[in-house]
XYZ file of N, CA, C and O in Angstrom:
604
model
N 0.809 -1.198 0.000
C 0.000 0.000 0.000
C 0.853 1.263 0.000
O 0.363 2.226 0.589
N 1.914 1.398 -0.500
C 2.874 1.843 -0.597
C 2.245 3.090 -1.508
O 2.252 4.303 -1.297
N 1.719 2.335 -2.562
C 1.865 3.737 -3.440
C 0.371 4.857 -3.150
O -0.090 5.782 -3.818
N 0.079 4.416 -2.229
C -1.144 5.601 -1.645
C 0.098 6.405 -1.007
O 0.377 7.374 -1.712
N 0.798 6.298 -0.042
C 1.495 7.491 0.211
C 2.616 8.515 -1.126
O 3.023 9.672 -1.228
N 2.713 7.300 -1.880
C 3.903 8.048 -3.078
C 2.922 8.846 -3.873
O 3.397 9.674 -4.650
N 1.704 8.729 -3.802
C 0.853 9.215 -4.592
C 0.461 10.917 -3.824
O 0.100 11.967 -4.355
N 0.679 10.627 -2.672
C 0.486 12.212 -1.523
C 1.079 12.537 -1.227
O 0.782 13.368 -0.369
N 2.761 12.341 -1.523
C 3.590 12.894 -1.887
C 3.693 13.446 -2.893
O 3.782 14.603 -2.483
N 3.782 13.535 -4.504
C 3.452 13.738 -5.125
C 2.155 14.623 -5.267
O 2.474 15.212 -6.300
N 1.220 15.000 -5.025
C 0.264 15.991 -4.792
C 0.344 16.930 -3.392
O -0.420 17.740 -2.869
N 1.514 16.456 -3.103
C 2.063 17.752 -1.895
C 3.351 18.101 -2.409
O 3.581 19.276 -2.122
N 4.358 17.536 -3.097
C 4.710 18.165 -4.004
C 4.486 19.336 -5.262
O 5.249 20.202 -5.687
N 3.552 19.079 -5.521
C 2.836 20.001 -6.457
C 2.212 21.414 -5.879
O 2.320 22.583 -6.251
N 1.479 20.740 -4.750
C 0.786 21.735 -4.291
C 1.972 23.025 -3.285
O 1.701 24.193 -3.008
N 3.235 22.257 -2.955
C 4.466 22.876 -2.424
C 4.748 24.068 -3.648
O 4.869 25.284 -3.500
N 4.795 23.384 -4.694
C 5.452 24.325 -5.782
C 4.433 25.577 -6.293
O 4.819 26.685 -6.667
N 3.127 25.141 -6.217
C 2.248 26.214 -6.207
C 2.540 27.250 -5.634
O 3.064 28.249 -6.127
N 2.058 26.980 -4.023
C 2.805 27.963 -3.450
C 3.919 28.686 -3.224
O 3.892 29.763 -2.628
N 5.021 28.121 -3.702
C 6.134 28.743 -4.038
C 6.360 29.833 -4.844
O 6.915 30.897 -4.567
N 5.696 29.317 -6.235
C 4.977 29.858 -7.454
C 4.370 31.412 -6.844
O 5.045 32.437 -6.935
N 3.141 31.378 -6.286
C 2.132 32.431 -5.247
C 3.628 33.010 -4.415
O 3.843 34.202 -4.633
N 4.218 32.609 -3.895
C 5.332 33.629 -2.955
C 6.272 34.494 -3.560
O 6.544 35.636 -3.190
N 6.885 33.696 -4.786
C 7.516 34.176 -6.075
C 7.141 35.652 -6.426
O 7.727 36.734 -6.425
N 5.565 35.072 -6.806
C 4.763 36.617 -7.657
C 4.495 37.706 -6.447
O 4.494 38.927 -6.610
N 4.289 37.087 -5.327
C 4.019 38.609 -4.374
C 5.533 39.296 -3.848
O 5.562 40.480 -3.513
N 6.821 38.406 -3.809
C 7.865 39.095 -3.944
C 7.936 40.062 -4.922
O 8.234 41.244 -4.751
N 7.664 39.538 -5.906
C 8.202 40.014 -7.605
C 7.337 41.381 -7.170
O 7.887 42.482 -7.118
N 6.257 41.232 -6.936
C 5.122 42.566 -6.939
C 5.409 43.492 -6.199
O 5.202 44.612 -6.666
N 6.031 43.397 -4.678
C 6.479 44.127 -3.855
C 7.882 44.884 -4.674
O 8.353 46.014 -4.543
N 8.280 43.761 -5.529
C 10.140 44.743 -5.642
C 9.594 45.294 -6.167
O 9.566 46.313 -5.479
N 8.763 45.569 -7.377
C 8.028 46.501 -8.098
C 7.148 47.527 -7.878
O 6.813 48.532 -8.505
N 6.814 46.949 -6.674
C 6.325 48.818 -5.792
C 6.927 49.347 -5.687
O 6.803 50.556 -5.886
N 8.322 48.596 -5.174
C 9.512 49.628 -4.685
C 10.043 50.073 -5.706
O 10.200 51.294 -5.677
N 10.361 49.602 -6.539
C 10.911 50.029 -7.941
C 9.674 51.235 -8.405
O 9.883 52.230 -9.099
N 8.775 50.945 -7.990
C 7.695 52.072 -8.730
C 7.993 53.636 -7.719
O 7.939 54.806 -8.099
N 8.268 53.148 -6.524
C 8.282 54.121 -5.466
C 9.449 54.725 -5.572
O 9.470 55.909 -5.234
N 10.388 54.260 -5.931
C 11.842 55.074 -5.740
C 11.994 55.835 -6.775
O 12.609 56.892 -6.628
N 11.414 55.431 -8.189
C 11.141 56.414 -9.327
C 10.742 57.321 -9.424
O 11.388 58.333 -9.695
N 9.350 57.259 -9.205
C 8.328 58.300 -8.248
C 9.186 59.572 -7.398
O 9.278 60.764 -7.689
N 9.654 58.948 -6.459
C 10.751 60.018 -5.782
C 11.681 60.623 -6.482
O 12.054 61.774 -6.252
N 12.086 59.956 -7.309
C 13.319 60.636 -8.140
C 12.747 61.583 -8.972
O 13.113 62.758 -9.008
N 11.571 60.949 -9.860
C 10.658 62.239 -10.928
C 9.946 63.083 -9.806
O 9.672 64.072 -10.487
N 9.682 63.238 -9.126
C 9.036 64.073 -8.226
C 9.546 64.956 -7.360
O 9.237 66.143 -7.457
N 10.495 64.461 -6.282
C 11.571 65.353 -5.813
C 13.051 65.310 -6.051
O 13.518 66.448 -6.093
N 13.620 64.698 -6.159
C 15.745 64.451 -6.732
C 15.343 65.365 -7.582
O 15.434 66.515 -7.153
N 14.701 65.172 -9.232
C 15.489 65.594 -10.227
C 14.606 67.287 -10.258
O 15.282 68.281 -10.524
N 13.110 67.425 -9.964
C 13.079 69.147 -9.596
C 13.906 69.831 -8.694
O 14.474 70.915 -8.823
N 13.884 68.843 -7.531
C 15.136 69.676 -6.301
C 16.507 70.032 -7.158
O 16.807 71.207 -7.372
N 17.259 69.009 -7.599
C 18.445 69.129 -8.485
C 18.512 70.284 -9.823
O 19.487 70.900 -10.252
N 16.747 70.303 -10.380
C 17.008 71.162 -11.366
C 16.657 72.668 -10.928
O 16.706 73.556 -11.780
N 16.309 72.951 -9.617
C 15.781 74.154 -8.898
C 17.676 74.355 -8.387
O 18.237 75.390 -8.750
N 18.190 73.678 -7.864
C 19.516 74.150 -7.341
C 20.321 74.169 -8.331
O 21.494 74.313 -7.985
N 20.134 74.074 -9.506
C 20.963 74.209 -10.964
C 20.763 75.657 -11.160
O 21.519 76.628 -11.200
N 19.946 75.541 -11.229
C 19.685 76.435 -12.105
C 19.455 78.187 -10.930
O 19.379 79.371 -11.256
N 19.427 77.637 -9.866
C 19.947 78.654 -8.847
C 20.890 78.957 -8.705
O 20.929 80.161 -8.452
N 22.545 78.129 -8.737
C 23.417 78.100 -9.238
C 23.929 79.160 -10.705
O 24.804 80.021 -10.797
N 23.267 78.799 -11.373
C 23.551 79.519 -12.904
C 23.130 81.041 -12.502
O 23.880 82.015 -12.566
N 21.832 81.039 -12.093
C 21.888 82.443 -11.524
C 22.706 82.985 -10.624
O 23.432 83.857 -11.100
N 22.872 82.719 -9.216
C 24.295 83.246 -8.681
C 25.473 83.401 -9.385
O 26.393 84.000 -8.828
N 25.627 82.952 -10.566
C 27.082 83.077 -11.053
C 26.781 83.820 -12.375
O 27.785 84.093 -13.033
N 25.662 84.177 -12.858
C 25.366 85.134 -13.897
C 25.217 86.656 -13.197
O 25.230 87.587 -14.002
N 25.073 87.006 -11.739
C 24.446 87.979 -11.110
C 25.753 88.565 -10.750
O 26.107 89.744 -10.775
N 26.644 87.092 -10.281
C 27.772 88.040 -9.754
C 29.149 88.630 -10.642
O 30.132 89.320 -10.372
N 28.457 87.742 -12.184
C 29.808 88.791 -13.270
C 28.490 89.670 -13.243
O 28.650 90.581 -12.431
N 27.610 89.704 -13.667
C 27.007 91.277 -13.620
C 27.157 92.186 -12.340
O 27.544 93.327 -12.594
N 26.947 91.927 -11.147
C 27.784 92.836 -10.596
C 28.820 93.273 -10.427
O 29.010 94.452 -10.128
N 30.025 92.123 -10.637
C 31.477 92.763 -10.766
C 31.816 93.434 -12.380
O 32.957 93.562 -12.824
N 30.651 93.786 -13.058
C 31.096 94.281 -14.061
C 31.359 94.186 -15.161
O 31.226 94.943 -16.123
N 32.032 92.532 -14.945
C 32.728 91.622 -15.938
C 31.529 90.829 -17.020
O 30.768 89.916 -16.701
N 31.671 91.640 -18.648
C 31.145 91.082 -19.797
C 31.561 89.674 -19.903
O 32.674 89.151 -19.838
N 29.897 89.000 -20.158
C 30.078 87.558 -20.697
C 30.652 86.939 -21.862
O 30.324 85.967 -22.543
N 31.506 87.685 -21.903
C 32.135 87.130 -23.131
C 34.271 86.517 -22.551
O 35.016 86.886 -21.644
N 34.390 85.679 -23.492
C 35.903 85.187 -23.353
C 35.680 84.696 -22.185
O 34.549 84.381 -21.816
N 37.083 84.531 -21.225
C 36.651 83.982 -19.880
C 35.494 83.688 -18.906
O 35.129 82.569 -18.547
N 34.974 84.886 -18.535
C 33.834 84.412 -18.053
C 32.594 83.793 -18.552
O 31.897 83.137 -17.778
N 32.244 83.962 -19.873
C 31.442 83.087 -20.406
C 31.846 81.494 -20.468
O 31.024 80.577 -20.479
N 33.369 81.338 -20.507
C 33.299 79.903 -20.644
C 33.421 79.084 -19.646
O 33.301 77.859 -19.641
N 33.813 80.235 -18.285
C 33.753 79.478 -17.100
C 32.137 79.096 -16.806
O 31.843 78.036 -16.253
N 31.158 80.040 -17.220
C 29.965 80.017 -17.216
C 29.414 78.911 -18.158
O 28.249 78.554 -17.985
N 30.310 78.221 -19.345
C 29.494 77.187 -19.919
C 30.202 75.726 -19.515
O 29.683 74.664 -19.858
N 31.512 75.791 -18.706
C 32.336 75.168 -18.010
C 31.275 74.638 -16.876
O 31.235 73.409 -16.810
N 30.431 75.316 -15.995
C 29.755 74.988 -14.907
C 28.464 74.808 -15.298
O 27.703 74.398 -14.422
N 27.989 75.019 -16.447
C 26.503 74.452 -16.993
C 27.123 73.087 -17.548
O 26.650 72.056 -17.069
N 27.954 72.991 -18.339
C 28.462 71.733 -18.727
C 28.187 70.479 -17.158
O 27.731 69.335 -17.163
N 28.748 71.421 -15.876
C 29.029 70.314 -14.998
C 27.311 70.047 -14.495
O 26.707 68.975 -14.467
N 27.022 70.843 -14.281
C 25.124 70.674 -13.727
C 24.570 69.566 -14.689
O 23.769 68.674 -14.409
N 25.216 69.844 -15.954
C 23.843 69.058 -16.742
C 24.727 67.246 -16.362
O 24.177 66.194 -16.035
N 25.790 67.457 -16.522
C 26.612 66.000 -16.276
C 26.458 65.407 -15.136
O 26.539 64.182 -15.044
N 26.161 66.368 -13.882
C 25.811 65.746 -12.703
C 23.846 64.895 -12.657
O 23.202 63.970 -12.162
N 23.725 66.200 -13.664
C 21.929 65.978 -13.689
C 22.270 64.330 -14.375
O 22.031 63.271 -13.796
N 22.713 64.443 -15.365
C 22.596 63.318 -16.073
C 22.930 61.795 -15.315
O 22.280 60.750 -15.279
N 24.090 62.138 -14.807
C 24.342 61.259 -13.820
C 23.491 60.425 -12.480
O 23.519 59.281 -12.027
N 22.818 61.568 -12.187
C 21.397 61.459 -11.185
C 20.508 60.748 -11.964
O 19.978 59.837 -11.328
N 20.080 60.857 -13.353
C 18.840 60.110 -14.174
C 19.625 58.562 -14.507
O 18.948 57.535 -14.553
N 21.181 58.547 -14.737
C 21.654 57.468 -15.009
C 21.551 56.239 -13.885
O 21.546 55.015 -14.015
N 21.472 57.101 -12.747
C 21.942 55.963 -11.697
C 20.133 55.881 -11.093
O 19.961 55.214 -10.073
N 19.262 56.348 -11.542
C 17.865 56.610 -11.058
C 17.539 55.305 -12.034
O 17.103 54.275 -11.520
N 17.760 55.391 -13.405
C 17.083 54.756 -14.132
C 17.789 52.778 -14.086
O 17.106 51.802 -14.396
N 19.386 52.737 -13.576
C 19.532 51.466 -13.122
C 19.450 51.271 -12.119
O 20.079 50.258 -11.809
N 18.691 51.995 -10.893
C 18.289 51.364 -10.300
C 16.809 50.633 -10.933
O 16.738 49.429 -10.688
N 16.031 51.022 -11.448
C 14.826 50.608 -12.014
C 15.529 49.397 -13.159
O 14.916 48.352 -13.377
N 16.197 49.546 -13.496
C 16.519 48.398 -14.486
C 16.878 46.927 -13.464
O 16.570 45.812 -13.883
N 17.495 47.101 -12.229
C 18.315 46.621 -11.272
C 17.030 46.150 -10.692
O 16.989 44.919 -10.680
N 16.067 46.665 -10.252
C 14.915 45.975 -9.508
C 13.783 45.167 -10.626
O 13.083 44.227 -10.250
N 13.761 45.570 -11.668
C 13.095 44.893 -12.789
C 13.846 43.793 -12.654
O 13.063 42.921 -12.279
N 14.868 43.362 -12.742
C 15.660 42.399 -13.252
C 15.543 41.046 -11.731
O 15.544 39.817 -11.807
N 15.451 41.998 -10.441
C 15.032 41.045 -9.690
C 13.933 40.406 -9.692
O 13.672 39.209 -9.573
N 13.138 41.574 -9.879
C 11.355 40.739 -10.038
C 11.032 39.761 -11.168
O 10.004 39.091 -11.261
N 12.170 39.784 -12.098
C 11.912 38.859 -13.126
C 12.716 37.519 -12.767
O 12.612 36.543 -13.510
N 13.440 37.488 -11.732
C 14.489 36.489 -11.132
C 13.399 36.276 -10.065
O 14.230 35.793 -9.296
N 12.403 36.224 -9.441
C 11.746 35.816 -8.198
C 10.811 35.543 -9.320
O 10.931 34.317 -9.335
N 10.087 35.767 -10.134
C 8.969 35.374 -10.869
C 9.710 33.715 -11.487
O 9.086 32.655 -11.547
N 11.259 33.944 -11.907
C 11.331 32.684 -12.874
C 11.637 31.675 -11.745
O 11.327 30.517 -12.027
N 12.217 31.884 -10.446
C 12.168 31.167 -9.271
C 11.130 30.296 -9.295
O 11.105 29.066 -9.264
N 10.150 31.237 -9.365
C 8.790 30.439 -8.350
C 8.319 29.795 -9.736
O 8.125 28.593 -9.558
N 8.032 30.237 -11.245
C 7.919 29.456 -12.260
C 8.586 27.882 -12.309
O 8.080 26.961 -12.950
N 9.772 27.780 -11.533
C 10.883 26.698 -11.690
C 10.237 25.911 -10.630
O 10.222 24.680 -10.672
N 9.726 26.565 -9.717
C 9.200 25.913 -8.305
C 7.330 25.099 -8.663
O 7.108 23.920 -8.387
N 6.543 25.775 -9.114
C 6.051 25.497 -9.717
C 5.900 23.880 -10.752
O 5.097 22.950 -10.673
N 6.868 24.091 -11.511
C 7.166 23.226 -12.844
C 7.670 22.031 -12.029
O 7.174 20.909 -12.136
N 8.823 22.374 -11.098
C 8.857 21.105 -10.041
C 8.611 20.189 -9.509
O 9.070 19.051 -9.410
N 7.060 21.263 -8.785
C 5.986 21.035 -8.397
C 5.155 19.092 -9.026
O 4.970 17.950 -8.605
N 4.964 19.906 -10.168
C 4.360 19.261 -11.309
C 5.156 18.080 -11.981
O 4.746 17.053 -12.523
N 5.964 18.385 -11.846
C 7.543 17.276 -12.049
C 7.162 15.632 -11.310
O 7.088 14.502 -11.793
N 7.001 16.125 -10.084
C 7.417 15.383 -8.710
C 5.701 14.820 -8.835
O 5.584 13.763 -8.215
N 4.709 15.164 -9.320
C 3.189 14.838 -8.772
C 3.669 13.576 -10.099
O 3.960 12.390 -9.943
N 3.609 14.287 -11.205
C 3.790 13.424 -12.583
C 4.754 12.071 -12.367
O 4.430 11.088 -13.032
N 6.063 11.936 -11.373
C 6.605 10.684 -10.972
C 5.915 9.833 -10.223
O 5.767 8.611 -10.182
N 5.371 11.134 -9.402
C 4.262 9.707 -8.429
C 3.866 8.710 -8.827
O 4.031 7.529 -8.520
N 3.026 9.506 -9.929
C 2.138 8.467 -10.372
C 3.149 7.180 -11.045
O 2.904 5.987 -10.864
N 4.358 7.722 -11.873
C 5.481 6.322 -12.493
C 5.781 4.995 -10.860
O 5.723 3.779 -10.676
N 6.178 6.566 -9.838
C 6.519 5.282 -8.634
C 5.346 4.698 -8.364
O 5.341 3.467 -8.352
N 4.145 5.390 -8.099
C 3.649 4.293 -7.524
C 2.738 3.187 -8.025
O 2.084 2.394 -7.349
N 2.855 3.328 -9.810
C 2.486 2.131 -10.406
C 3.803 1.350 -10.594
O 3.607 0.357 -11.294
N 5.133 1.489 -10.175
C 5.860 0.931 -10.252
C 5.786 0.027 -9.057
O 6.277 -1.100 -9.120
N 5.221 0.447 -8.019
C 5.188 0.249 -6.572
C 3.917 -0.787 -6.604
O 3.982 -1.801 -5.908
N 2.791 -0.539 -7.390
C 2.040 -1.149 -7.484
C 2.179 -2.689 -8.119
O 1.559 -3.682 -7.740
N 3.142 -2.609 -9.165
C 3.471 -4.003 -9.957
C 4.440 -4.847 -9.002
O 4.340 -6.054 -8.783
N 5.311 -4.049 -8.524
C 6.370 -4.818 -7.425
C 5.321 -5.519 -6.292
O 5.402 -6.690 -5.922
N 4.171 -4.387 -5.761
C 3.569 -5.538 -4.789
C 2.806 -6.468 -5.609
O 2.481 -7.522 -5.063
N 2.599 -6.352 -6.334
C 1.472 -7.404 -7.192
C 2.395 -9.039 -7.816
O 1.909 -10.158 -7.981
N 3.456 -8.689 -7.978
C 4.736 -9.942 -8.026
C 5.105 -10.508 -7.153
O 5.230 -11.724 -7.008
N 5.387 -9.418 -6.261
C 5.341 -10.258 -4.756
C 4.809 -10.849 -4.326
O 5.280 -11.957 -4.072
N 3.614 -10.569 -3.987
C 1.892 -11.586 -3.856
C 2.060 -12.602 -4.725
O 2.300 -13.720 -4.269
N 1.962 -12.396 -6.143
C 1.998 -13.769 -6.920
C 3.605 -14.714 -6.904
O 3.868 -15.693 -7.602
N 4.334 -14.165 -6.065
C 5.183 -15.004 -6.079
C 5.154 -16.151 -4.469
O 5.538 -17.317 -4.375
N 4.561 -15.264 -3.419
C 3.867 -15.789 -2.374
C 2.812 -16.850 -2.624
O 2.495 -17.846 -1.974
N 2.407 -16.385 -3.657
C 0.904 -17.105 -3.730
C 1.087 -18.869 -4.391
O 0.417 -19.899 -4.305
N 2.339 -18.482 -5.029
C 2.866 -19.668 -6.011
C 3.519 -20.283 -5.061
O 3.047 -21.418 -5.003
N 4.412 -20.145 -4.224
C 5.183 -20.599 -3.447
C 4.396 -21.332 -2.857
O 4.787 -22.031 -1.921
């Protein structure tokens, strides 16, 4: 009677990988809030805060060759396109490292989704042998008996 238990093994196997499967996708869903949330922050406050202090910046340093006098042209203009050069490279830098992080958490949620897919398939693996063991299990006792029976 063997293969009544290989057989509930096998359907607790399966039903193991299900749930695995179900834990997989609500990980995956959570990194993806967060991934939704940290974006959110970045388009919402980082990159206006960053482009409000840029560009506050550019003004302090346009105000103070106009008060010292000094025409935007030759030197001070290029120190002036010298330090817009650096704002926009820093800006850029801020969207570069904003946007892998979002690439970086996508890439997990697709690694916890193929997890629990694998867990899953497993699952289904292990129910589908049952059934080989325990008609295998079934013929072994059935030889046995008829070899008892002959004896």
């Amino acid at each position: 009677m063997s293969f009544i238990s290989i057989l509930q093994g096998g359907k607790a196997a399966k039903q193991l990988g299900t749930y695995n499967k179900n834990l997989a996708d609500r990980d995956a869903s959570i990194i993806r809030q967060e991934r939704d949330q940290a974006w959110n922050f970045y388009e919402k406050f980082e990159q206006p805060k960053f482009d409000k202090t840029a560009e506050q910046i550019r003004d302090q340093l346009t105000v103070s060759y106009l008060k010292s006098g000094v025409t935007m042209e030759g030197t001070p203009m290029e120190a002036f396109i010298d330090q817009d050069y650096e704002l926009k490279t820093d800006a850029e830098i801020l969207k570069f490292n904003a946007v892998n992080a979002k690439s970086r958490s996508e890439n997990a949620a697709l690694m916890r989704e193929t997890e629990g897919m694998l867990a899953q398939w497993e699952g289904k693996l292990k129910k589908q042998q049952s059934y080989y063991d325990a008609g295998s299990s079934l013929l072994s006792d059935s030889a046995t008996m008829y070899g008892a029976y002959k004896a």
